């Protein structure tokens, strides 16, 4: 394993120091990253968080028009309730706080505990579970939250910035999740700093289908194929669950170590399939946004837009990783 | 069983988990996200430190302190789950601690895990070690065997339960995302639960 | 080699199709990427280009406030004169065209040939050569152009957008280059699609110091060290050539497959060194911007700012890879 | 030497370069950017195609057509350099082509490379194969040996010149970025120049 780190157990701390130094509009303390201008009186605040190793998610999405605070846990380990409580109290402007939680047992439990313990703040919660690679069932942990998290954070963040009340922000956040689906494919595993070697072995010539964002293996392993075929697999899985129709917001996401040139090759195939179904890529994003350390591979996330969601997606945002309109 | 007994139990857990940290992480790498050993080692080391800094004066205090540390410092799934287990066990414990009281409190802790995790035995989680351990303990106490022997039976049941997760298909936790591919691997949480019970059986009394 | 591609010889074509599909404000034809709103009458136009494999450089920097056109060559191969001539003629708005050329023999020769052959367009040219790892000498090919290219394109682009004449835009572009220095370190080699295996072998536990952006080996190979020490090497090389003083613009750049969390670890060390020298990171950028396919590693680029350059850096930009202020 | 001779020369180059494409790319991987074989193979294949599509009617036209294709389709350093070499050679060629005329025109092409690349023999570039080849050719022609024998001497000189780049420290092109580490590797452009001369020596006449 070769990594640009000082020590395996200081990675999160060191990276947060870098984040703070690079972005004067953010404040970082006690493992909470929040907007320097928080709390904003009267505005619903958005708090998210999860394990580290998914950068720029979540801390890179803190800023105007998106999150008010993020709680980074250890690598691939959800944050602890104290962080979430701190963040919630730090950014509450009196209008309540929305917790955006990816559907993993650890994230769910820690956010639930925090929500129970936090005092004098109205808290609502939205669970993101967009990954169609995982079967949805009452008897399992359910689907994982992956790329749609970015959509939920951006769109709910824009609505909160407009002054909408907590219930409305939460409703739209849930709607975005319900309208979104993802599927991911890995060319390589990732290596956590603590483990020091790849989480799983993936021989040359094989890829993992249906991976998540924690280096966990996928549902099946198949031979490496041209991008066109891999994209077809991902899009079929998505389309089978949520038919591709009308205007779509599409994220072609790298897993952390995927060169941009390859993501554009993937995007061309995604767009062709969308067009082939008579639908339209109305908005898109291509890049490494919801990552799994140094994993190579991609995921596609699709959200069915309507006029309101499109307007909110287009609204100004100013964060380290997403910025437009100001 | 006095405060020292409980302190020794947690010291034993911390040691065993440190020893088996990389193994637990490897188990988690196969069907999870390769952090279970690191998470628990960090957490139980802090449990020990907190117990040393603010010495508790009752078994209940030991359990509540450990619970607090685990919930506040570990994160992930296992932090809240183990933290909740020890919290509910602590709350259920009556002084002085008898073998029957211990077994009943332990059972309360295990139930709390099932409730919080919305899991049942057979889902391929820590419950598959904890539930048989609890059953074995309760039964041994009812049979009136020596407490040492009762703990050993519980540890054996936990160990067997952990190994019995190998052929299971995971329905909870990260391993559930793998579907059929979760079969053939021991659940890391069940493995760490077996260590917790092994530490119980090794407390010098 | 595992890559998300359809075929080794269609990578550039396929990625350009994706770029065109993802960015309606761009036009892509005959290996030229240009602003859809070009030519802009009266505005000096900026044209750059170079081998592909450095994405988002250059095509990702085409748009308002930066480049008017980019000419992507084959992987690591400079564009041919025809492309450059096409681009130059397509975007000239009557105020002349600035060619921004990274200092590589191939790029220099092809841009020179194009400049000679282009008709009825006033062309000026600026050479970017910021890489201090290479000794500068009259008797060699001189220094390579790396990270400073982004600075030159952004700052000269802003000036052109303000309506400055060609000579002035060229002068400031050269000034940015003169005020900028870079140094890069690789943890792994990269693999070109055509070669199919790593350009050089870098054993576990070793890194290459002083690498460029074409997968070429560096000047020396040393044992892997903590990020702090690697950054110290890079910063010493830069500081030895251009003392770190006053306000700096700093790019901590990933080589294409470097996870963002590691780049923030690096940035924290860079900022600490800058502060230690009594200088200040006034503006910064952290991410994979001037890349070498799937190489892991980083480069640091530093530019000594003044008030004008700072204003131009802050000016609005709207491109696929850099966007702020609109 | 008529038009067909020159066509056969370019056909031979294209074949040899295709055969040695991966080798040239490997040489470039060691001290450059691993694209020399791919670049030239793409370029010379297109040279051949263009020559087939618009059949030239004189040696000069063959050279100018090849030059055009190389400059317009190859990119990188070698495209303009080889393109310029053939262009200047073509321009310097008088009809009918005599051995002495060929040698003089070839020399003009080599000089053009040196001028465009601001390079001299010893810099570890294609010039280290081209310059000795040109010298050998001129000398052989002056000695009045058979043209076939003259081309063979030129090819041998190019091959030797290419191998002689191995111990050199590069001062031009990408290899110069490596400083001392460029020593010990054959220059890819010198190697491709040797192939160009080998193709010349193999033309059936
Ligand atoms: N819903 C659940 N109920 C009970 N135990 C669970 C549940 N989900 C996960 N676990 C246990 O937690 C273990 C994983 O812990 P850990 O790796 O520390 O957390 P994470 O999965 O968040 O990375 C699993 O092996 C399993 O035994
Ligand atoms: N300035 C120069 N003068 C003469 N030949 C050069 C010069 N620079 C590079 N070359 C030749 O070009 C070869 C590299 O060609 P190629 O790999 O196709 O281009 P690039 O270096 O742009 O990738 C070198 O091996 C060298 O022989
Ligand atoms: Mg985890
Ligand atoms: Mg885990
Ligand atoms: Mg090249
Ligand atoms: Mg080359």
Coordinates of C-alpha atoms in Angstrom, one line a residue, chain C residues 86-298:
Chain C
X86 CA -9.0 24.9 -37.0
X87 CA -9.4 26.0 -33.4
X88 CA -7.6 29.3 -33.9
X89 CA -9.8 30.2 -36.9
X90 CA -13.0 29.0 -35.2
X91 CA -12.6 31.2 -32.1
X92 CA -10.9 34.3 -33.4
X93 CA -13.2 37.3 -32.8
X94 CA -10.9 39.7 -34.6
X95 CA -8.8 40.6 -31.6
X96 CA -6.3 37.9 -32.1
X97 CA -5.6 34.5 -30.5
X98 CA -3.2 33.5 -27.7
X99 CA -1.7 30.0 -27.9
X100 CA -0.9 28.6 -24.5
X101 CA 1.7 25.9 -25.0
X102 CA 3.2 23.6 -22.5
X103 CA 6.9 23.3 -23.1
X104 CA 7.4 19.9 -24.7
X105 CA 9.1 19.5 -28.0
X106 CA 6.1 18.0 -29.6
X107 CA 3.7 20.7 -28.4
X108 CA 6.1 23.5 -29.3
X109 CA 6.7 22.2 -32.8
X110 CA 3.1 21.6 -33.6
X111 CA 1.9 24.9 -32.3
X112 CA 4.7 26.7 -34.1
X113 CA 3.8 25.1 -37.4
X114 CA 0.1 26.0 -36.8
X115 CA 1.0 29.6 -36.0
X116 CA 3.0 29.8 -39.2
X117 CA 0.2 28.3 -41.3
X118 CA -2.8 30.1 -39.9
X119 CA -4.1 32.8 -42.1
X120 CA -5.6 36.2 -41.3
X121 CA -5.4 35.8 -37.6
X122 CA -3.0 37.5 -35.3
X123 CA -1.4 34.9 -33.1
X124 CA 0.7 35.3 -29.9
X125 CA 2.1 32.5 -28.0
X126 CA 3.1 31.8 -24.4
X127 CA 5.2 28.9 -23.3
X128 CA 4.5 27.3 -19.9
X129 CA 7.6 25.8 -18.2
X130 CA 7.1 25.7 -14.4
X131 CA 8.5 22.3 -13.4
X132 CA 11.5 22.9 -11.2
X133 CA 12.4 19.2 -11.2
X134 CA 13.9 19.7 -14.6
X135 CA 17.1 21.7 -15.0
X136 CA 16.7 24.8 -17.0
X137 CA 19.4 25.2 -19.6
X138 CA 19.9 26.7 -23.0
X139 CA 21.3 23.3 -24.1
X140 CA 18.3 21.2 -23.2
X141 CA 14.6 21.0 -23.9
X142 CA 14.2 23.1 -20.8
X143 CA 11.5 22.8 -18.1
X144 CA 8.2 21.1 -18.6
X145 CA 4.9 22.8 -18.4
X146 CA 2.7 21.3 -15.7
X147 CA 0.3 22.7 -13.1
X148 CA 1.0 26.4 -13.9
X149 CA -0.9 25.8 -17.1
X150 CA -4.1 26.0 -15.2
X151 CA -3.1 29.3 -13.6
X152 CA -2.0 30.8 -16.9
X153 CA -5.3 29.7 -18.6
X154 CA -7.5 31.0 -15.7
X155 CA -5.8 34.3 -15.2
X156 CA -5.2 35.2 -18.9
X157 CA -8.7 34.0 -19.6
X158 CA -10.1 36.4 -17.1
X159 CA -8.1 39.3 -18.6
X160 CA -9.3 38.4 -22.1
X161 CA -12.8 38.4 -20.8
X162 CA -12.3 42.0 -19.5
X163 CA -11.4 43.0 -23.0
X164 CA -7.7 43.5 -22.8
X165 CA -5.7 43.5 -26.1
X166 CA -3.7 40.5 -27.2
X167 CA -0.3 41.9 -26.3
X168 CA -1.5 42.6 -22.7
X169 CA -3.1 39.2 -22.3
X170 CA 0.1 37.5 -23.6
X171 CA 2.2 39.6 -21.2
X172 CA 0.2 38.7 -18.2
X173 CA 0.1 35.0 -19.2
X174 CA 3.9 35.1 -19.4
X175 CA 4.1 36.8 -16.0
X176 CA 1.9 34.1 -14.4
X177 CA 4.3 31.5 -15.8
X178 CA 7.3 33.4 -14.5
X179 CA 5.8 33.6 -11.1
X180 CA 4.9 29.9 -10.9
X181 CA 6.8 26.8 -10.0
X182 CA 5.8 23.1 -9.7
X183 CA 7.2 19.8 -8.4
X184 CA 5.6 16.4 -8.6
X185 CA 5.9 13.0 -6.9
X186 CA 4.5 9.7 -8.0
X187 CA 3.5 6.7 -6.0
X188 CA 2.7 4.7 -9.0
X189 CA 3.3 4.9 -12.8
X190 CA 0.4 5.2 -15.2
X191 CA -0.8 2.9 -17.9
X192 CA -1.5 4.2 -21.4
X193 CA -4.3 2.3 -23.1
X194 CA -2.1 1.5 -26.1
X195 CA 0.8 0.1 -24.1
X196 CA -1.5 -1.7 -21.7
X197 CA 1.0 -1.9 -18.9
X198 CA 2.6 0.6 -16.5
X199 CA 5.1 2.9 -18.2
X200 CA 7.6 2.2 -15.5
X201 CA 7.8 -0.2 -12.6
X202 CA 7.7 1.3 -9.2
X203 CA 8.2 -1.3 -6.5
X204 CA 6.0 -1.1 -3.3
X205 CA 7.8 1.1 -0.8
X206 CA 9.3 3.5 -3.4
X207 CA 8.3 6.8 -5.0
X208 CA 9.5 8.8 -7.9
X209 CA 10.6 12.4 -7.3
X210 CA 10.3 15.0 -9.9
X211 CA 7.9 13.4 -12.3
X212 CA 6.1 15.1 -15.1
X213 CA 2.6 14.5 -16.4
X214 CA 3.3 11.8 -19.1
X215 CA 4.1 8.8 -17.0
X216 CA 7.8 9.5 -17.5
X217 CA 10.0 8.4 -14.6
X218 CA 11.3 11.2 -12.3
X219 CA 14.8 12.3 -11.5
X220 CA 15.3 10.0 -8.6
X221 CA 13.6 7.1 -6.7
X222 CA 13.5 7.2 -3.0
X223 CA 11.7 5.1 -0.3
X224 CA 8.1 6.0 0.4
X225 CA 7.9 8.4 3.3
X226 CA 5.2 10.1 5.3
X227 CA 3.3 12.8 3.4
X228 CA 5.0 15.4 5.6
X229 CA 8.4 14.5 4.3
X230 CA 7.4 14.1 0.6
X231 CA 5.8 17.6 0.8
X232 CA 9.0 19.0 2.3
X233 CA 11.0 17.7 -0.6
X234 CA 8.6 19.3 -3.1
X235 CA 8.4 22.6 -1.3
X236 CA 12.2 22.8 -0.9
X237 CA 12.7 22.3 -4.6
X238 CA 10.2 25.1 -5.3
X239 CA 11.4 27.4 -2.6
X240 CA 15.0 26.9 -3.8
X241 CA 14.0 28.2 -7.2
X242 CA 11.4 30.9 -6.3
X243 CA 11.4 31.9 -2.6
X244 CA 8.0 31.5 -1.0
X245 CA 6.9 35.0 0.0
X246 CA 3.8 37.1 0.5
X247 CA 0.6 36.0 -1.0
X248 CA 0.6 32.7 -2.8
X249 CA -1.8 30.8 -5.1
X250 CA -1.4 27.1 -4.4
X251 CA -2.5 24.1 -6.4
X252 CA -2.3 20.8 -4.7
X253 CA -2.9 18.6 -7.7
X254 CA -3.6 14.8 -7.9
X255 CA -2.1 12.9 -10.7
X256 CA -5.4 11.3 -11.8
X257 CA -6.0 8.5 -9.4
X258 CA -5.2 10.2 -6.1
X259 CA -8.0 10.2 -3.6
X260 CA -9.1 13.6 -2.4
X261 CA -8.6 12.7 1.2
X262 CA -4.9 12.3 0.5
X263 CA -4.7 15.6 -1.3
X264 CA -6.1 17.3 1.7
X265 CA -3.5 15.6 3.9
X266 CA -0.9 17.0 1.5
X267 CA -2.4 20.4 1.5
X268 CA -2.2 20.7 5.2
X269 CA 1.5 20.1 5.0
X270 CA 2.0 22.5 2.2
X271 CA 0.1 25.2 4.1
X272 CA 2.2 24.6 7.2
X273 CA 5.4 25.0 5.2
X274 CA 4.2 28.2 3.5
X275 CA 3.2 29.6 6.9
X276 CA 6.6 28.6 8.3
X277 CA 8.3 30.7 5.7
X278 CA 6.2 33.7 6.6
X279 CA 4.2 33.5 3.4
X280 CA 0.5 33.0 3.1
X281 CA -1.8 30.8 1.0
X282 CA -4.1 33.5 -0.2
X283 CA -5.9 31.3 -2.8
X284 CA -5.9 27.5 -3.3
X285 CA -7.2 24.7 -5.3
X286 CA -7.1 21.0 -4.2
X287 CA -8.0 18.2 -6.6
X288 CA -7.1 16.2 -9.7
X289 CA -6.7 18.9 -12.3
X290 CA -3.5 18.3 -14.4
X291 CA -3.3 14.6 -14.5
X292 CA -1.4 11.7 -15.9
X293 CA -4.1 9.1 -16.6
X294 CA -4.3 6.7 -13.6
X295 CA -1.1 7.7 -11.9
X296 CA -1.2 8.1 -8.1
X297 CA 0.8 10.9 -6.6
X298 CA 0.6 14.7 -6.4

